[in-house]
XYZ file of C-alpha atoms in Angstrom:
463
model
C 35.821 23.215 -30.156
C 36.270 19.970 -31.747
C 37.616 17.112 -29.806
C 40.424 16.893 -32.271
C 41.486 20.511 -31.168
C 40.539 20.014 -27.698
C 43.060 17.197 -26.992
C 45.648 19.070 -28.961
C 45.057 22.101 -26.565
C 45.515 19.806 -23.843
C 49.327 18.756 -24.694
C 50.843 21.772 -25.125
C 53.042 22.428 -22.718
C 54.421 26.640 -21.841
C 57.057 26.927 -19.238
C 59.271 30.695 -18.618
C 62.008 30.179 -16.053
C 63.408 32.783 -14.193
C 62.773 34.285 -10.648
C 59.096 33.614 -10.761
C 58.893 30.819 -13.126
C 55.032 28.899 -12.542
C 55.525 25.139 -13.352
C 52.107 23.745 -14.687
C 51.859 19.875 -13.614
C 50.244 17.624 -16.479
C 48.549 14.737 -15.202
C 47.904 11.421 -17.229
C 44.819 10.144 -14.443
C 41.728 11.374 -13.808
C 38.237 9.665 -13.115
C 34.790 11.580 -12.950
C 34.163 11.972 -8.804
C 30.478 13.362 -8.734
C 27.209 13.575 -11.041
C 23.966 15.531 -10.136
C 20.777 16.308 -12.170
C 19.419 19.500 -11.810
C 15.617 20.522 -11.583
C 13.521 18.116 -13.990
C 9.559 18.423 -15.569
C 6.623 15.478 -14.386
C 3.578 14.767 -15.396
C 0.973 13.980 -12.868
C -2.035 12.692 -13.323
C -5.567 13.637 -11.967
C -9.489 13.561 -11.560
C -11.845 16.810 -11.175
C -14.660 16.967 -8.968
C -17.029 15.602 -12.222
C -14.390 12.240 -12.380
C -13.155 13.674 -15.496
C -8.962 12.611 -15.455
C -6.713 15.043 -16.326
C -2.501 15.793 -16.487
C -0.215 18.578 -14.675
C 3.133 18.956 -14.601
C 5.159 19.702 -11.243
C 9.127 20.152 -10.817
C 11.525 17.459 -9.061
C 14.511 18.099 -7.588
C 17.066 16.063 -9.025
C 19.800 16.832 -6.558
C 18.089 15.190 -4.385
C 18.678 12.171 -6.323
C 22.248 10.719 -5.138
C 24.031 9.299 -7.841
C 26.474 5.921 -6.981
C 29.972 6.186 -9.205
C 31.722 2.719 -10.043
C 35.198 2.959 -10.047
C 35.453 -0.486 -11.296
C 32.865 -1.269 -13.944
C 32.909 2.256 -15.308
C 28.926 3.036 -14.032
C 26.964 5.700 -12.992
C 23.116 5.068 -11.447
C 20.847 6.811 -9.176
C 19.917 3.552 -6.588
C 16.757 6.200 -5.737
C 14.746 6.035 -9.147
C 12.805 8.778 -10.126
C 9.198 9.339 -9.405
C 7.353 8.346 -12.448
C 6.290 9.970 -15.354
C 9.263 12.520 -14.666
C 10.969 13.633 -18.196
C 14.818 12.330 -19.386
C 15.045 13.596 -22.466
C 15.893 17.204 -21.401
C 18.302 17.473 -18.425
C 21.100 19.608 -17.310
C 23.557 18.016 -14.407
C 26.941 18.789 -12.489
C 29.527 16.445 -13.436
C 32.740 16.866 -11.627
C 35.751 14.982 -12.533
C 39.776 14.613 -10.991
C 42.360 16.289 -11.990
C 41.459 19.208 -14.317
C 39.993 15.682 -15.999
C 38.010 16.965 -19.518
C 34.309 14.918 -19.743
C 33.127 14.125 -23.237
C 30.033 12.087 -23.676
C 29.104 9.964 -26.765
C 25.120 10.972 -28.146
C 23.867 10.643 -31.117
C 23.352 12.952 -33.997
C 20.541 14.294 -34.608
C 19.492 12.054 -36.901
C 19.961 9.387 -34.736
C 21.590 7.442 -37.065
C 25.437 7.827 -35.256
C 27.355 8.188 -32.008
C 29.315 11.586 -32.146
C 31.050 12.930 -28.819
C 30.807 16.286 -27.572
C 32.343 18.580 -24.782
C 30.265 18.045 -21.236
C 29.218 21.623 -20.844
C 26.419 22.595 -17.687
C 24.388 24.331 -19.754
C 23.087 21.532 -22.723
C 20.607 19.567 -22.300
C 21.504 16.520 -22.178
C 18.787 12.919 -23.074
C 18.852 9.916 -20.149
C 16.014 7.992 -21.530
C 18.394 4.892 -22.392
C 21.840 4.432 -21.086
C 24.747 7.149 -22.599
C 28.390 5.930 -22.613
C 30.952 9.309 -21.171
C 34.387 9.716 -20.968
C 36.623 11.839 -19.126
C 40.287 12.366 -20.363
C 43.500 13.143 -18.649
C 45.175 16.893 -18.575
C 47.071 15.359 -20.811
C 45.171 14.120 -23.382
C 47.416 10.899 -22.827
C 44.007 8.450 -21.582
C 40.909 7.982 -21.101
C 38.202 6.458 -18.554
C 34.879 5.551 -20.210
C 31.757 5.209 -17.964
C 28.389 4.196 -18.816
C 25.250 6.716 -16.900
C 22.597 5.333 -16.391
C 19.198 7.660 -15.097
C 16.142 5.467 -13.244
C 12.937 6.452 -13.143
C 10.657 4.254 -11.496
C 7.607 2.648 -14.268
C 4.577 2.223 -11.252
C 3.517 5.156 -8.795
C 4.646 3.953 -5.515
C 1.359 4.578 -3.248
C -0.532 2.628 -5.951
C -2.148 -0.090 -4.687
C -2.192 -2.295 -7.321
C -5.122 -5.232 -6.846
C -5.235 -8.430 -8.717
C -8.457 -10.824 -7.688
C -7.243 -14.583 -7.308
C -9.973 -16.511 -6.333
C -13.492 -15.981 -7.502
C -16.591 -17.190 -5.895
C -14.895 -19.402 -3.825
C -18.373 -21.403 -2.126
C -16.811 -22.409 1.506
C -15.850 -19.162 1.759
C -18.580 -17.066 0.471
C -21.110 -19.430 2.758
C -19.456 -18.793 6.342
C -21.218 -16.587 8.886
C -17.310 -15.704 10.856
C -14.036 -15.646 8.860
C -10.619 -14.687 10.022
C -7.505 -14.846 8.689
C -3.508 -14.344 10.229
C -0.351 -15.289 8.397
C 2.656 -16.668 9.573
C 5.561 -15.739 7.193
C 4.747 -15.303 3.644
C 1.774 -17.577 4.323
C -1.751 -16.318 4.983
C -4.245 -18.709 6.657
C -8.162 -18.615 6.832
C -9.827 -19.596 9.450
C -14.301 -20.384 8.892
C -16.856 -21.380 11.732
C -17.987 -25.075 9.991
C -20.877 -26.956 11.760
C -19.494 -26.512 16.233
C -15.496 -27.203 14.094
C -12.658 -24.442 13.061
C -11.321 -25.776 9.604
C -7.781 -23.512 9.153
C -6.542 -23.254 5.224
C -3.776 -22.662 4.088
C -4.543 -19.867 1.587
C -1.843 -20.438 -0.909
C -1.965 -23.741 -0.968
C -5.457 -24.139 -1.315
C -6.267 -21.280 -4.438
C -3.956 -23.242 -6.081
C -6.037 -26.792 -6.102
C -8.560 -24.465 -7.128
C -6.807 -23.633 -10.070
C -5.239 -26.576 -11.256
C -9.306 -28.133 -9.862
C -7.098 -30.493 -7.186
C -8.987 -32.037 -4.800
C -8.711 -29.183 -2.091
C -5.472 -29.921 -0.065
C -3.360 -28.113 3.241
C -6.481 -27.426 5.332
C -6.562 -28.606 9.414
C -9.442 -29.684 10.990
C -9.406 -27.445 14.796
C -11.233 -27.519 17.913
C -15.056 -25.192 18.075
C -12.503 -23.291 20.087
C -9.956 -21.942 18.235
C -11.424 -19.478 16.272
C -11.468 -17.311 18.449
C -7.649 -18.181 19.808
C -5.686 -17.569 17.146
C -2.741 -15.111 16.695
C 0.447 -14.418 15.164
C 3.233 -12.233 15.600
C 4.114 -11.661 11.894
C 6.659 -14.538 11.467
C 4.935 -16.875 14.305
C 0.799 -17.772 13.619
C -0.511 -19.560 17.282
C -3.876 -21.497 18.045
C -4.913 -22.028 21.556
C -6.631 -25.469 21.453
C -8.585 -25.048 24.791
C -10.193 -28.224 25.010
C -7.164 -29.670 24.690
C -5.144 -26.948 26.121
C -2.185 -27.216 22.978
C -1.321 -24.456 21.598
C -0.270 -24.993 18.293
C 2.908 -22.941 17.459
C 3.297 -22.645 13.153
C 5.760 -20.432 10.899
C 5.998 -20.924 7.402
C 7.842 -23.716 7.486
C 7.060 -25.835 10.834
C 4.820 -27.141 13.071
C 4.828 -27.469 16.627
C 3.097 -27.846 19.937
C 3.251 -26.693 23.448
C 1.598 -29.120 25.535
C 0.020 -28.093 28.654
C -1.564 -24.131 27.994
C -4.018 -23.210 31.105
C -7.150 -21.999 30.082
C -8.617 -22.003 33.906
C -8.722 -18.016 33.104
C -8.786 -17.906 29.928
C -11.613 -16.339 27.633
C -9.735 -16.270 24.241
C -6.555 -15.073 23.106
C -6.311 -12.121 22.054
C -3.436 -10.823 19.849
C 1.138 -11.282 20.082
C 4.003 -9.300 20.482
C 7.153 -10.497 19.764
C 7.606 -11.681 23.241
C 4.493 -11.811 24.947
C 0.734 -13.373 24.272
C -2.899 -11.420 24.923
C -5.752 -12.968 26.166
C -9.190 -11.694 27.554
C -10.026 -12.982 30.954
C -13.094 -14.991 31.862
C -13.713 -12.295 34.798
C -13.199 -9.060 31.690
C -9.464 -8.741 32.387
C -6.424 -8.633 30.457
C -3.699 -11.517 30.647
C -0.563 -11.133 29.239
C 1.834 -14.625 28.852
C 5.884 -15.125 28.134
C 5.624 -18.442 27.964
C 3.809 -20.143 25.085
C 0.290 -19.619 27.290
C 1.579 -22.092 30.284
C 0.775 -19.291 32.232
C -0.631 -15.968 32.836
C -0.186 -13.305 34.631
C -2.905 -10.221 34.875
C -2.184 -6.565 32.741
C -2.431 -3.680 34.278
C -5.315 -1.252 32.312
C -4.494 2.790 32.759
C -8.822 2.887 32.190
C -11.509 0.591 33.007
C -11.267 -2.814 32.067
C -15.421 -2.191 30.974
C -13.521 -0.880 27.581
C -11.669 -3.497 26.287
C -12.021 -4.606 23.185
C -14.542 -7.747 22.930
C -16.290 -7.941 19.115
C -13.597 -7.749 15.701
C -10.337 -7.342 18.186
C -7.206 -6.595 16.083
C -3.959 -7.197 17.292
C -1.302 -4.535 15.655
C 2.831 -4.255 16.096
C 4.531 -1.584 15.220
C 8.762 -1.845 16.040
C 9.646 2.053 17.448
C 11.553 4.087 14.775
C 13.747 5.511 17.526
C 14.231 1.929 19.263
C 14.013 -1.191 17.293
C 13.907 -2.995 20.606
C 10.818 -1.195 21.627
C 7.435 -2.035 20.022
C 3.733 -0.356 20.325
C 1.463 -2.979 20.690
C -2.254 -2.085 20.453
C -5.411 -3.770 20.611
C -8.326 -2.488 18.581
C -11.894 -3.498 18.403
C -16.056 -2.750 19.091
C -17.817 -2.682 22.304
C -21.599 -3.242 22.564
C -23.310 -0.243 21.902
C -20.492 2.557 21.259
C -20.684 3.797 17.608
C -17.118 4.017 16.940
C -14.152 0.984 17.623
C -11.583 1.347 21.205
C -8.716 1.700 20.685
C -5.355 0.616 23.303
C -1.597 0.425 23.543
C 0.724 -0.845 24.832
C 4.849 0.163 24.420
C 6.498 -3.109 24.512
C 10.409 -4.038 25.922
C 11.653 -6.870 24.020
C 14.606 -7.061 27.178
C 11.993 -7.236 29.310
C 8.898 -8.862 28.843
C 5.034 -8.959 31.188
C 6.251 -5.373 31.975
C 3.968 -2.224 31.000
C 1.072 -0.842 31.380
C -2.001 -0.296 28.563
C -2.973 2.749 27.529
C -7.053 3.296 26.590
C -6.326 5.819 23.153
C -9.651 5.683 22.413
C -12.703 4.830 24.269
C -15.051 4.225 21.825
C -16.249 7.630 20.972
C -15.268 11.189 19.790
C -16.048 13.866 19.577
C -14.751 15.125 16.602
C -16.246 12.336 14.721
C -14.291 12.406 10.982
C -11.366 11.565 12.642
C -13.155 8.546 14.612
C -12.732 4.559 13.103
C -16.972 3.819 12.411
C -16.773 0.092 14.609
C -18.512 -1.419 11.723
C -15.370 -0.351 9.512
C -13.456 -1.716 11.859
C -13.964 -5.703 11.262
C -10.183 -6.512 11.038
C -7.139 -3.683 11.217
C -3.996 -4.384 10.210
C -0.630 -3.195 10.753
C 1.282 -1.816 7.111
C 3.489 0.827 6.130
C 3.987 2.166 9.916
C 0.319 2.641 9.413
C -2.559 0.950 10.277
C -5.767 -0.475 7.820
C -8.779 -0.936 8.687
C -11.687 -2.986 6.559
C -15.120 -3.622 7.118
C -18.976 -2.559 5.534
C -20.652 0.719 5.482
C -24.140 0.992 7.709
C -25.765 0.498 3.433
C -24.216 -3.273 3.818
C -21.304 -2.088 1.006
C -17.811 -2.593 1.529
C -16.284 0.522 3.262
C -14.071 3.360 2.860
C -10.331 1.873 3.779
C -9.692 3.719 7.269
C -6.075 4.922 8.335
C -3.762 5.783 11.137
C -0.479 7.029 11.509
C -0.867 8.080 14.707
C -1.697 5.417 16.681
C -5.429 5.178 16.255
C -5.500 8.483 17.541
C -6.576 9.584 13.827
C -8.488 7.652 11.592
C -8.749 9.370 7.728
C -9.144 8.018 4.580
C -6.469 8.019 1.332
C -7.423 8.047 -2.557
C -4.741 5.199 -2.623
C -6.040 3.161 -0.536
C -9.577 2.702 -2.602
C -10.913 -0.561 -3.095
C -11.306 -2.168 -7.281
C -14.452 -1.432 -8.856
C -15.436 -4.927 -9.263
C -14.839 -5.669 -5.330
C -17.820 -7.466 -3.965
C -18.344 -8.904 -0.779
C -21.580 -8.856 2.509
C -21.314 -9.528 5.689
C -17.750 -10.296 6.633
C -14.492 -10.131 5.843
C -10.855 -11.626 6.853
C -8.204 -10.067 5.771
C -3.914 -9.954 6.838
C -0.336 -8.995 5.471
C 2.503 -11.233 4.589
C 6.218 -10.699 4.814
C 6.621 -9.655 1.295
C 4.187 -6.884 1.745
C 0.811 -8.640 0.166
C -2.740 -7.279 1.324
C -4.856 -10.339 1.523
C -8.255 -9.965 1.326
C -11.487 -13.216 1.737
C -14.834 -11.030 1.464
C -17.995 -13.466 2.456
C -21.159 -13.761 0.591
C -19.384 -13.852 -2.970
C -15.956 -15.960 -1.864
C -14.353 -13.207 -3.615
C -9.767 -13.425 -2.566
C -7.907 -10.178 -3.622
C -4.215 -8.887 -3.645
C -2.770 -6.624 -3.235
C 0.347 -3.967 -2.812
C 1.980 -0.906 -2.369
C 3.892 -0.938 -5.649
C 7.088 0.837 -3.794
C 6.493 -1.702 -1.417
C 7.412 -4.419 -4.043
C 10.755 -2.622 -4.978
C 14.357 -4.159 -5.763
C 16.333 -1.884 -2.818
C 19.530 -2.431 -4.855
């Protein structure tokens, strides 16, 4: 049926008068009230056991992707984009209208030379590779409303790490025997041991200096004790100089001090949550401070303190999904003589800091060794995308597998999305941190390479 004939039919009103007369109401107003997609296909890529690339197709349930309808601006769009590789060239859709309005699509003719108005049918496939104009005509045929339909498709694989080498062969980083990295907000800070002192680099500033051939700026010289006494809670970096009993409190824009810290029994700081700072004591126990190291209390443990981590200590913090006021804090590291990492966990109530008990999750041994974290591959453990990531070197001295745990450090597995780039090269030591833009920063010893990466979907704007 042509559009002219369709509108002519819509304007005809017939009424039969009598005792059983039926009156037909003709509306002048209408709108699109719902829009959804049918089943689509997606091209997926995979690698065979022989290393050959191949593709296959999978189904995408279009109805799972909700479409917003902006009646004021006449826009129809999906805020949650379809997965990368989804084919939107031949798509069935379902359109609902108000007051029996008639949906008409403005589509290109087969020769691509002009537009053509076509009445919507739920059985006709449509091409949504470009935005499409949609009109909905009132039942009276007098008026219509116009919309633009946009079907958004991701252009990146959301679960793919996008790596970038941001610095190559930095001598200061390559030659150090010990390094650590922590972040405060969007700034990663690198700590190096240098002739009995600690040098802290503002890593982003240092990279800019190198790229522009400027003298190195953004460094801070600290005492030797500062290297093993730096911790972060994500937004704040804490650095304790035991000799002066002074705590540096650093965020992205400020640098303040806490004087008069109690360092009498503190061996080293090991971690921090939003309300607590943790330290190993000289007696081998675990301490907690809720006042920026002015005072300390001994923590309660459910197991032997000899199993507290002693080397390569990392602290991760996750908010509980069921209660945003509760944090799960994990201490992860190695114990001499243990082949696997030890993991401790504590749940912290932000309203009651200093309370709670630490529980031993992994004691450095494993009956099922395929799911334990090798101690040598736990040089740096980070909280990322609601899980823990562990980085280190394998027994041959090369970069080891990246291990993930999504259950609080009980089980550790590898994932094909988390692999080192082929050009990554390092030996001996490494340092890693994650900033509040969800970038992972890596500094590799031996070569001094600096890498940055992020899961693609963690960089997508939330609309």
